[in-house]
PDB file of N, CA and C in Angstrom:
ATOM      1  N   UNK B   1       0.817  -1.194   0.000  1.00 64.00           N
ATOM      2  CA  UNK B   1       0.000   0.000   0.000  1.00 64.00           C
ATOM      3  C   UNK B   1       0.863   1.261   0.000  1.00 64.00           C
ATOM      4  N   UNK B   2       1.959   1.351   0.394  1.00 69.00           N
ATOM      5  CA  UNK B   2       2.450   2.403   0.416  1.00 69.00           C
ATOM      6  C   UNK B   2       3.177   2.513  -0.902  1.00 69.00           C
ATOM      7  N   UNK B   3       3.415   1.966  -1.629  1.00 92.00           N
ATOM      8  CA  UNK B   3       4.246   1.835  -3.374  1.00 92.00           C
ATOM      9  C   UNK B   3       3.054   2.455  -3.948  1.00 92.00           C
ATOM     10  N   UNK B   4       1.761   2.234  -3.517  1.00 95.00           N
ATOM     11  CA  UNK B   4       0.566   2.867  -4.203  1.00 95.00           C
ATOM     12  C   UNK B   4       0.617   4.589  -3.995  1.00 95.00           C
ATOM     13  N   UNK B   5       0.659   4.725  -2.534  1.00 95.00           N
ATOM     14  CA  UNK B   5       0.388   5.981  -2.353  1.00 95.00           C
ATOM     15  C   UNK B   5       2.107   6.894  -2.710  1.00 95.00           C
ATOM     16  N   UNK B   6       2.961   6.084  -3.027  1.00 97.00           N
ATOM     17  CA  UNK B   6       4.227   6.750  -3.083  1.00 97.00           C
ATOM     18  C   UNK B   6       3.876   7.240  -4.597  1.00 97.00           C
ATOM     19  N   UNK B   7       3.297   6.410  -5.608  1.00 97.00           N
ATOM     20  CA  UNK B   7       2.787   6.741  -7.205  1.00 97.00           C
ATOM     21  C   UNK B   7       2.258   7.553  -7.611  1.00 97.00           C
ATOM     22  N   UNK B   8       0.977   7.380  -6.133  1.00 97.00           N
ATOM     23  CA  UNK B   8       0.107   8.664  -6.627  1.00 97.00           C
ATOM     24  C   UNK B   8       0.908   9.851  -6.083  1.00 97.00           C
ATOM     25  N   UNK B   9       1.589   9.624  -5.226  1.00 97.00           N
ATOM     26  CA  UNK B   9       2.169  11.688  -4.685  1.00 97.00           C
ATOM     27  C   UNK B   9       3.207  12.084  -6.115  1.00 97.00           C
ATOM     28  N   UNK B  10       3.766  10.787  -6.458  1.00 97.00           N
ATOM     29  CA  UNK B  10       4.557  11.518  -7.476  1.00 97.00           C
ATOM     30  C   UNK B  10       4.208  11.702  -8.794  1.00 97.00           C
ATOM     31  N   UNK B  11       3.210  10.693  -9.024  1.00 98.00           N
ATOM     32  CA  UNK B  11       2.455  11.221 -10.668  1.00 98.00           C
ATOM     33  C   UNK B  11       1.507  12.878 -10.026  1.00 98.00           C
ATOM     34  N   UNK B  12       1.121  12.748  -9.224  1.00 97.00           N
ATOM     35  CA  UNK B  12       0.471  14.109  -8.842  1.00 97.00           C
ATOM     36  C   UNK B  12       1.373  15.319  -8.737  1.00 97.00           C
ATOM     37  N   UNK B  13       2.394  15.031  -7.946  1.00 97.00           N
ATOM     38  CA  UNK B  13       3.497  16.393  -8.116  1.00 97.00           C
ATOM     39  C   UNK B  13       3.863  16.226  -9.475  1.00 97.00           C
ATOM     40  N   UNK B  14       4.425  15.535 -10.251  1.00 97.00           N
ATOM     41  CA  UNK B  14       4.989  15.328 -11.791  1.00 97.00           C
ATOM     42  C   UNK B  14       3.550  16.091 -12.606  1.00 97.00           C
ATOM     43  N   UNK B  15       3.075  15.597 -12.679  1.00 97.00           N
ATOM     44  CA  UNK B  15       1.772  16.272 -13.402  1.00 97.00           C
ATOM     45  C   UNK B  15       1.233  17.982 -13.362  1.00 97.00           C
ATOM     46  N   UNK B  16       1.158  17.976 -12.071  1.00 94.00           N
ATOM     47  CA  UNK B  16       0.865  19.635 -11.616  1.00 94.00           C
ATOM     48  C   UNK B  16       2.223  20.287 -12.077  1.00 94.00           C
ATOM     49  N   UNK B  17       3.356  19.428 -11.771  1.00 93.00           N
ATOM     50  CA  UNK B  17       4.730  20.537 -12.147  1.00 93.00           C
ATOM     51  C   UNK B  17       4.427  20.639 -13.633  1.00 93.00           C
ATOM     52  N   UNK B  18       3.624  19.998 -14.549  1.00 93.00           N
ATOM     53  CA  UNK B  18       3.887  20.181 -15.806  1.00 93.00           C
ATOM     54  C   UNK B  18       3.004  21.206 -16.352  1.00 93.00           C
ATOM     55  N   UNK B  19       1.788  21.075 -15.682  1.00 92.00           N
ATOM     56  CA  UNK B  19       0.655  22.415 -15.896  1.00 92.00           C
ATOM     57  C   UNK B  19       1.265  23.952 -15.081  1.00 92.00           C
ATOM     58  N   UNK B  20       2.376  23.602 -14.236  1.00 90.00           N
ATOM     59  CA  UNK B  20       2.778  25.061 -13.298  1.00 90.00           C
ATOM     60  C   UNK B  20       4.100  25.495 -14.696  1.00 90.00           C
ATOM     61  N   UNK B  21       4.455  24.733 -15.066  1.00 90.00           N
ATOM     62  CA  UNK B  21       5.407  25.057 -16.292  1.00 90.00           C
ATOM     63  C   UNK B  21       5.048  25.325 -17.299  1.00 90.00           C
ATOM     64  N   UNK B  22       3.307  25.349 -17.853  1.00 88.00           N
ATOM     65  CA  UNK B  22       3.041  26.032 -18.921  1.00 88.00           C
ATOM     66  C   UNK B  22       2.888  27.544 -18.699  1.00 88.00           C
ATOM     67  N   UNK B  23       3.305  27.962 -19.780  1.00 85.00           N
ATOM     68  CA  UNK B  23       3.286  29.819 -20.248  1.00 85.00           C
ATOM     69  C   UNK B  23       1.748  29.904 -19.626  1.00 85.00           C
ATOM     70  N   UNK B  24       0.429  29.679 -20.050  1.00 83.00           N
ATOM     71  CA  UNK B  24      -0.587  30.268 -20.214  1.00 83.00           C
ATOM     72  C   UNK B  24      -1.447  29.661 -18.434  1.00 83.00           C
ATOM     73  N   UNK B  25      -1.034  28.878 -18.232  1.00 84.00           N
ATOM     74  CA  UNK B  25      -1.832  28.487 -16.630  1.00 84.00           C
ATOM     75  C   UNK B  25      -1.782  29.406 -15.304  1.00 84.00           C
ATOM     76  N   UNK B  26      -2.722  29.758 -14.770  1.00 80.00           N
ATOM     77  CA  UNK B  26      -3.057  30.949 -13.954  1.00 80.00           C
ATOM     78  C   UNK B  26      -3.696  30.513 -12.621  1.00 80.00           C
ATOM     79  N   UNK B  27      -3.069  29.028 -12.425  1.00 79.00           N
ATOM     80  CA  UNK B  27      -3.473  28.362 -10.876  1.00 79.00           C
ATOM     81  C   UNK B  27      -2.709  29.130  -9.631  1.00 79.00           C
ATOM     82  N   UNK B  28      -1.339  29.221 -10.570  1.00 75.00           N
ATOM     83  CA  UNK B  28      -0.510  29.294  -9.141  1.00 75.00           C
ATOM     84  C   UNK B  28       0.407  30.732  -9.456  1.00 75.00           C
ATOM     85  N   UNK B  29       1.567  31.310  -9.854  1.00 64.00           N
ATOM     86  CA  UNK B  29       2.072  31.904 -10.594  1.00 64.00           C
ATOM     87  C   UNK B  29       2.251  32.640 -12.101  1.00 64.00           C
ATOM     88  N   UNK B  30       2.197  33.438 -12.597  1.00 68.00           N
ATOM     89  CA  UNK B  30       1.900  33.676 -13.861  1.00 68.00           C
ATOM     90  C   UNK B  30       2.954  33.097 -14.782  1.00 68.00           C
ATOM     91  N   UNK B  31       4.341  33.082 -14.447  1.00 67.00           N
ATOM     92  CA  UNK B  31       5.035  32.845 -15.211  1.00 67.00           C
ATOM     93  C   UNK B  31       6.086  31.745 -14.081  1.00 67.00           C
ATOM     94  N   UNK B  32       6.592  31.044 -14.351  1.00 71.00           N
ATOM     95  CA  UNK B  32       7.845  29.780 -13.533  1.00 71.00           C
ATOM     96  C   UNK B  32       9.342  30.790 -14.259  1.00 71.00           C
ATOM     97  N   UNK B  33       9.840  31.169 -13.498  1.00 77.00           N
ATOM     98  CA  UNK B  33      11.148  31.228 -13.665  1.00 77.00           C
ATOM     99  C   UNK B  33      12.069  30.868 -14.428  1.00 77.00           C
ATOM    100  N   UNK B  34      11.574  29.314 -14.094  1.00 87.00           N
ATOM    101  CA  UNK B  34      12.778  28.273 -15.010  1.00 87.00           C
ATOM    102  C   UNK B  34      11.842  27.124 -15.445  1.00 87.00           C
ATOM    103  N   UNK B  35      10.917  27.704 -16.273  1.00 88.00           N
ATOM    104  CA  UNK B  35      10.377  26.387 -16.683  1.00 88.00           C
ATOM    105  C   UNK B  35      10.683  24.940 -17.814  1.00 88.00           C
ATOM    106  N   UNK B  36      11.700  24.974 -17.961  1.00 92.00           N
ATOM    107  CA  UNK B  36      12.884  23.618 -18.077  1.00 92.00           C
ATOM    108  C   UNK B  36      12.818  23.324 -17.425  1.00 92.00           C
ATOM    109  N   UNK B  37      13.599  23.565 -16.315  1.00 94.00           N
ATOM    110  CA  UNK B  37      13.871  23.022 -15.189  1.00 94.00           C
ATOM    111  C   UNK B  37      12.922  22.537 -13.997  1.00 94.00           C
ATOM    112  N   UNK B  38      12.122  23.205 -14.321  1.00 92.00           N
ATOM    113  CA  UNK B  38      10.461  22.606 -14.373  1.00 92.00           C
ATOM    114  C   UNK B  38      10.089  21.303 -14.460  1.00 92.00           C
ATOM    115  N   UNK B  39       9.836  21.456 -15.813  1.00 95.00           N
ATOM    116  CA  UNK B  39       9.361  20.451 -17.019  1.00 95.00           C
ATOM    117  C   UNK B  39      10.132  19.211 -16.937  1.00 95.00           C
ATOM    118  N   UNK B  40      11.612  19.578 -16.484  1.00 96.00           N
ATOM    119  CA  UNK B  40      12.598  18.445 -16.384  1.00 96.00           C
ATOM    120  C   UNK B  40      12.182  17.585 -14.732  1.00 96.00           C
ATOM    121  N   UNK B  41      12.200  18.476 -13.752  1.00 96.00           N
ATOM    122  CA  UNK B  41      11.781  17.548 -12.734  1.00 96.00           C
ATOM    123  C   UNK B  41      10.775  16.805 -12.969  1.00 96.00           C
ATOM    124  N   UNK B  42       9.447  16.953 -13.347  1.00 97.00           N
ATOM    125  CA  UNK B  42       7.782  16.888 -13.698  1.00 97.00           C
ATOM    126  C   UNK B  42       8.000  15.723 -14.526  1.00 97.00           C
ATOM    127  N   UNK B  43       9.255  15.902 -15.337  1.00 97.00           N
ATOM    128  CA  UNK B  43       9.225  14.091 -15.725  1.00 97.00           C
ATOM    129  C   UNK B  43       9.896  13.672 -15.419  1.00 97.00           C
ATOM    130  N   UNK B  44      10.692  14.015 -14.482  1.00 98.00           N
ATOM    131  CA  UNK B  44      11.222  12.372 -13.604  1.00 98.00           C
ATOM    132  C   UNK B  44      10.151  11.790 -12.822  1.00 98.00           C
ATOM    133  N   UNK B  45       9.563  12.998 -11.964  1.00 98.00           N
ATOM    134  CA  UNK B  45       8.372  12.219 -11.720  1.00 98.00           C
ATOM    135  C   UNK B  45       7.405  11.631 -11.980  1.00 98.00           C
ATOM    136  N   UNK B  46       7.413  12.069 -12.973  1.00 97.00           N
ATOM    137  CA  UNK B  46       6.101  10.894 -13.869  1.00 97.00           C
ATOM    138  C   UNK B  46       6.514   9.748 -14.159  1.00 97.00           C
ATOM    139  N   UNK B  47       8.098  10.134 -14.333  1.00 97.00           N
ATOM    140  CA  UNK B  47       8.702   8.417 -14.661  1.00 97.00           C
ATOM    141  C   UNK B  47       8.962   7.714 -13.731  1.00 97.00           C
ATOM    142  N   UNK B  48       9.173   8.188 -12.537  1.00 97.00           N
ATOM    143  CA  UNK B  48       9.313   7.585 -11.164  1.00 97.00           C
ATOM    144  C   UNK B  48       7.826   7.205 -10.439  1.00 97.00           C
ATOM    145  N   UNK B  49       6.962   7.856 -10.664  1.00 97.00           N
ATOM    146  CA  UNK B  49       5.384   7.994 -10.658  1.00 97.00           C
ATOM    147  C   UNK B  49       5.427   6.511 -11.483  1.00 97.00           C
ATOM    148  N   UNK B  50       5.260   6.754 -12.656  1.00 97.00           N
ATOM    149  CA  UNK B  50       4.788   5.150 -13.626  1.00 97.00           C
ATOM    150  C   UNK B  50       5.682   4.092 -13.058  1.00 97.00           C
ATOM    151  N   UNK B  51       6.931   3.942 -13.084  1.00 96.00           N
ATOM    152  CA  UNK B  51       7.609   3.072 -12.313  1.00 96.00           C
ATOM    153  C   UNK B  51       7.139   2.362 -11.034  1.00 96.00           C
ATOM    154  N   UNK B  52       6.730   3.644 -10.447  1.00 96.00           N
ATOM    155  CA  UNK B  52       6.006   3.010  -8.676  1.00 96.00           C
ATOM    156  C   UNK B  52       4.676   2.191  -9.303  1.00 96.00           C
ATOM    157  N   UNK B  53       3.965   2.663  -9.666  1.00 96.00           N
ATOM    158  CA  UNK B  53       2.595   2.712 -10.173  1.00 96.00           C
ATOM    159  C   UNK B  53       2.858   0.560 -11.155  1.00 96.00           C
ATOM    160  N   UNK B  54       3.840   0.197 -11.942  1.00 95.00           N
ATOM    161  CA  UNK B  54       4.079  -0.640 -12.723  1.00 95.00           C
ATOM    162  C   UNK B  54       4.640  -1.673 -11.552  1.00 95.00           C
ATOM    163  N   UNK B  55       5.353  -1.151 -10.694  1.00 95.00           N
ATOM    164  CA  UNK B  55       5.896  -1.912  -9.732  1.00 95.00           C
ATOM    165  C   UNK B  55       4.401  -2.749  -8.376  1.00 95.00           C
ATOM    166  N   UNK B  56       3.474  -1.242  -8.107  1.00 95.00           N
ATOM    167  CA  UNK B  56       2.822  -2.047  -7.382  1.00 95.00           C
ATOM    168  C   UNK B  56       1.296  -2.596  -7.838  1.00 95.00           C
ATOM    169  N   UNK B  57       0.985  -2.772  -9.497  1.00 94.00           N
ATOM    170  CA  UNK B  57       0.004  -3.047 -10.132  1.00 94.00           C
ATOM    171  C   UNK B  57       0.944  -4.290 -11.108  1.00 94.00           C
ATOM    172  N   UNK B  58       0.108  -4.646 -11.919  1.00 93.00           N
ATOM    173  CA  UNK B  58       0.678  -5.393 -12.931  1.00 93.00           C
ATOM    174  C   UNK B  58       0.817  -4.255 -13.850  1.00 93.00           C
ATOM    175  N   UNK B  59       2.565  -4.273 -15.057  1.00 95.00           N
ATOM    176  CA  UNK B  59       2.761  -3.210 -15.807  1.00 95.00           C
ATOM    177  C   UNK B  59       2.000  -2.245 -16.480  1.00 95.00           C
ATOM    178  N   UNK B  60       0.623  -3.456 -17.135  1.00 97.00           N
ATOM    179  CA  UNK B  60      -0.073  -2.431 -17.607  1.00 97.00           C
ATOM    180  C   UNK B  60      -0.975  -1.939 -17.114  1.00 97.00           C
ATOM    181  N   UNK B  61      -1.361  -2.224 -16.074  1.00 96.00           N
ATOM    182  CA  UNK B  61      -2.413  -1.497 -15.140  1.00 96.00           C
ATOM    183  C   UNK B  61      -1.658  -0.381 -14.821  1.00 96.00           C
ATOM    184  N   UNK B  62      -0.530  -0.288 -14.440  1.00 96.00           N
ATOM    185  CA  UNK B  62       0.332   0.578 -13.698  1.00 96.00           C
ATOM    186  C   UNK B  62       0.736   1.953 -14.397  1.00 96.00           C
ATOM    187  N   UNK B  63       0.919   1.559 -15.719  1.00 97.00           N
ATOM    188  CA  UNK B  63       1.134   2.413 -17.051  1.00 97.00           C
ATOM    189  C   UNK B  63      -0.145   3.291 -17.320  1.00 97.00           C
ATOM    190  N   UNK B  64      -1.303   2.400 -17.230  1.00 97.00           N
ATOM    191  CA  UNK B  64      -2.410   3.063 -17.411  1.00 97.00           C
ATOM    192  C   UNK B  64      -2.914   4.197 -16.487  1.00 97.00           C
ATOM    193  N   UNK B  65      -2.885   3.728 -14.969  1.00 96.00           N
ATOM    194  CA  UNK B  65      -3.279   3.688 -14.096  1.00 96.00           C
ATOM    195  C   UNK B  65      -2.201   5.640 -14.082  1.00 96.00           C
ATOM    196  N   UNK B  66      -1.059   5.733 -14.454  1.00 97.00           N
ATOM    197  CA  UNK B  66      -0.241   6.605 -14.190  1.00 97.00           C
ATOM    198  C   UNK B  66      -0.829   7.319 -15.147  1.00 97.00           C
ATOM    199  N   UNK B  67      -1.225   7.132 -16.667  1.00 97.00           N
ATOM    200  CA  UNK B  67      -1.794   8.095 -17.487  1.00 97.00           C
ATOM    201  C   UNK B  67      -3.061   8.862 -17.325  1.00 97.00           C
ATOM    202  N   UNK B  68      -4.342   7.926 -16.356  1.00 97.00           N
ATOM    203  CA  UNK B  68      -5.586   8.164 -15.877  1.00 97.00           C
ATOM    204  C   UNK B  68      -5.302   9.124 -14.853  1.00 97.00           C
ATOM    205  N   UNK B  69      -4.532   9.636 -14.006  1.00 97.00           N
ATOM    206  CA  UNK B  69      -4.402   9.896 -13.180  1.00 97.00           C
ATOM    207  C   UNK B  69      -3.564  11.384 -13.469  1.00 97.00           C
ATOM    208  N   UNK B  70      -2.552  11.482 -14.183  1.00 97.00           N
ATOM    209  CA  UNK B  70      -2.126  12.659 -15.084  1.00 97.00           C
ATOM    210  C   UNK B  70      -2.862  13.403 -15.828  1.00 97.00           C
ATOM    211  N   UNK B  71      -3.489  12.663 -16.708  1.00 97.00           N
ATOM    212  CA  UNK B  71      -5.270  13.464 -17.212  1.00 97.00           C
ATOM    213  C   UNK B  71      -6.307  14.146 -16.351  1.00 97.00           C
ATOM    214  N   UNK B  72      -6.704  13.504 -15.456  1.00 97.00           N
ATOM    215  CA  UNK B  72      -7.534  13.577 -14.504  1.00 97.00           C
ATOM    216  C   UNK B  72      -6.746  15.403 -13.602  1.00 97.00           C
ATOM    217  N   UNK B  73      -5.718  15.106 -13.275  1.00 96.00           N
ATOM    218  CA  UNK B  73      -5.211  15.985 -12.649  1.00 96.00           C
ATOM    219  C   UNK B  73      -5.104  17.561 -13.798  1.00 96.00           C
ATOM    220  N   UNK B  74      -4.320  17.232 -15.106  1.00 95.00           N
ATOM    221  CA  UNK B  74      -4.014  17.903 -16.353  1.00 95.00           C
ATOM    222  C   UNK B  74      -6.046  18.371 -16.570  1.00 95.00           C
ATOM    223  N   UNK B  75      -6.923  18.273 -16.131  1.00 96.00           N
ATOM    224  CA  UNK B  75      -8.417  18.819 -16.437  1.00 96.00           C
ATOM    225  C   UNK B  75      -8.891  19.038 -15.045  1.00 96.00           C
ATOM    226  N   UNK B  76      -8.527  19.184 -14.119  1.00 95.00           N
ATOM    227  CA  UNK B  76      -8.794  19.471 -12.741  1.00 95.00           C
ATOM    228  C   UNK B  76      -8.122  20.629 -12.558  1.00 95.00           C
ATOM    229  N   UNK B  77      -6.776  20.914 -12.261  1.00 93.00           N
ATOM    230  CA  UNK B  77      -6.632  22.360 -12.465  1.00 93.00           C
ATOM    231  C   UNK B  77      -6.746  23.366 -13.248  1.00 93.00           C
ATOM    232  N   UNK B  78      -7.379  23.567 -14.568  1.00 91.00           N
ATOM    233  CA  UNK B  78      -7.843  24.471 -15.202  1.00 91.00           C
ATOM    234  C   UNK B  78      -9.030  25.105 -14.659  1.00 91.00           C
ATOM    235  N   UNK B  79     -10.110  23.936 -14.296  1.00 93.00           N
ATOM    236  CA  UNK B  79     -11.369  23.814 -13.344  1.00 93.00           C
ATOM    237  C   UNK B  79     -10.962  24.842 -12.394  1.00 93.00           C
ATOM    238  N   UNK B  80      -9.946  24.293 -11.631  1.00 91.00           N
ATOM    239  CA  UNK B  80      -9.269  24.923 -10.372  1.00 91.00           C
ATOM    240  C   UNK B  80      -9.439  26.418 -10.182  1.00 91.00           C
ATOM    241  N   UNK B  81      -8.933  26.938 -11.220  1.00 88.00           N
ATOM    242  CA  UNK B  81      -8.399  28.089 -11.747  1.00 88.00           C
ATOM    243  C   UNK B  81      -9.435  28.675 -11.884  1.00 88.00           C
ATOM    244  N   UNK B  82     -10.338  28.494 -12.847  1.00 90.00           N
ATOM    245  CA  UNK B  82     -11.661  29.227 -13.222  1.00 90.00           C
ATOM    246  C   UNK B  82     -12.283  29.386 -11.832  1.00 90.00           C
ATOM    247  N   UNK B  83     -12.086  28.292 -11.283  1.00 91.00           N
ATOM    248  CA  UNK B  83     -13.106  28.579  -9.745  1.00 91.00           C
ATOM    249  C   UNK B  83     -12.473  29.554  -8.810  1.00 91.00           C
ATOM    250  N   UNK B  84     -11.110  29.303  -8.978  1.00 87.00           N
ATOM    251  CA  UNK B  84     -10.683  30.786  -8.117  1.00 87.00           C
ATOM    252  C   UNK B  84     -10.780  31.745  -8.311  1.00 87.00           C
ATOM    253  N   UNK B  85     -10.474  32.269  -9.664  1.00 85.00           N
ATOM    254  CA  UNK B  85     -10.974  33.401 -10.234  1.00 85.00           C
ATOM    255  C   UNK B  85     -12.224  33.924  -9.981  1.00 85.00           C
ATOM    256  N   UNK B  86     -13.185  33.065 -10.459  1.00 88.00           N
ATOM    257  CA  UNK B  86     -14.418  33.376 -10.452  1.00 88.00           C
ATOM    258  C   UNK B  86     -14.976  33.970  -9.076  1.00 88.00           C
ATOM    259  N   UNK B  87     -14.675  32.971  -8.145  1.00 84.00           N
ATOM    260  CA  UNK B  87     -14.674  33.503  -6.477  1.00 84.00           C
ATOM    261  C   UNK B  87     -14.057  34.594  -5.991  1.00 84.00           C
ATOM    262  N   UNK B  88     -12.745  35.406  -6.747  1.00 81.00           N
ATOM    263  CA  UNK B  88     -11.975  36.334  -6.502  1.00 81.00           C
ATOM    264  C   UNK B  88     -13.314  37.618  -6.972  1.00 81.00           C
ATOM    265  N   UNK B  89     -13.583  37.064  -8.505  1.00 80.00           N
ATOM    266  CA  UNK B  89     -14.287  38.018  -8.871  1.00 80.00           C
ATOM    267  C   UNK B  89     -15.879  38.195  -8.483  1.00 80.00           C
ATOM    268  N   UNK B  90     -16.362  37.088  -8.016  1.00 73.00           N
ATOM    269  CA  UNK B  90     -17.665  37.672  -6.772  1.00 73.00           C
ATOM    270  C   UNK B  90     -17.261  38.353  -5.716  1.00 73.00           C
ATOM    271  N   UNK B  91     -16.194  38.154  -5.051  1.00 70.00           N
ATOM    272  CA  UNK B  91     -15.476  38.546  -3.678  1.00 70.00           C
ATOM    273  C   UNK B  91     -15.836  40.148  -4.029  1.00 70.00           C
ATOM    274  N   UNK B  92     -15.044  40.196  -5.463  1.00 69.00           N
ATOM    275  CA  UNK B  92     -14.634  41.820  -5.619  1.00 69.00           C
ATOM    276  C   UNK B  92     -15.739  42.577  -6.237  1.00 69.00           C
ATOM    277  N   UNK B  93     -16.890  42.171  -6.713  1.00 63.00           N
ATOM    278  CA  UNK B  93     -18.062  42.721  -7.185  1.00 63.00           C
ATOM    279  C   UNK B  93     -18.622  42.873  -5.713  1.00 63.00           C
ATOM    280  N   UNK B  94     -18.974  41.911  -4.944  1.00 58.00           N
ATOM    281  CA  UNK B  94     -19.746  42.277  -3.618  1.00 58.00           C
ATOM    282  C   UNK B  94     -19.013  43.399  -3.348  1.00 58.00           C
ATOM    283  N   UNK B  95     -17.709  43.459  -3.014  1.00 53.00           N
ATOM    284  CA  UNK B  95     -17.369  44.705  -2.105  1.00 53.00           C
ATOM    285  C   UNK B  95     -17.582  45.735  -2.857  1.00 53.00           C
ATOM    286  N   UNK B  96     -18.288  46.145  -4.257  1.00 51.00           N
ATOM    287  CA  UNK B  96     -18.569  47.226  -4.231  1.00 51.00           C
ATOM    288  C   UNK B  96     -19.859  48.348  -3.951  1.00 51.00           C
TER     289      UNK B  96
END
């Protein structure tokens, strides 16, 4: 159980690092600094992510299981985003 939950923290950090490293995403920062260097951690973890994930499933469950889960996350924070915004911008209409 814990090879499971070690998969999911790192396909989840690997994944989000890859949406915090695009130019146009407005979850967290407007722009990453060094987004290479980014992009470069975000896939080790995904590869260390699928690895865990292949290790404690059978390969192709594990493979899959790492791509379902990168998607899932890769359409959840855009969501994210709109909802904060959106809440920023009721926040700031009430107060006037």
């Amino acid at each position: 159980m814990v090879s499971v939950a070690f998969a999911f923290a790192c396909t989840l950090a690997g994944a989000a690092g890859f949406y915090a490293a695009a130019p146009r995403q407005r979850l967290w920062m407007s722009a990453p600094a060094r987004p290479a260097l980014l992009r470069a951690a975000s896939l080790a973890l995904l590869a260390l992510g699928c690895a865990a994930w292949c290790r404690a499933l059978h390969p192709a469950a594990g493979f899959f299981s790492a791509l379902t889960l990168t998607m899932a996350v890769w359409i959840a924070l855009p969501y994210a985003a709109a909802w904060r915004d959106a809440r920023s911008a009721g926040a700031s209409h009430g107060a006037e």
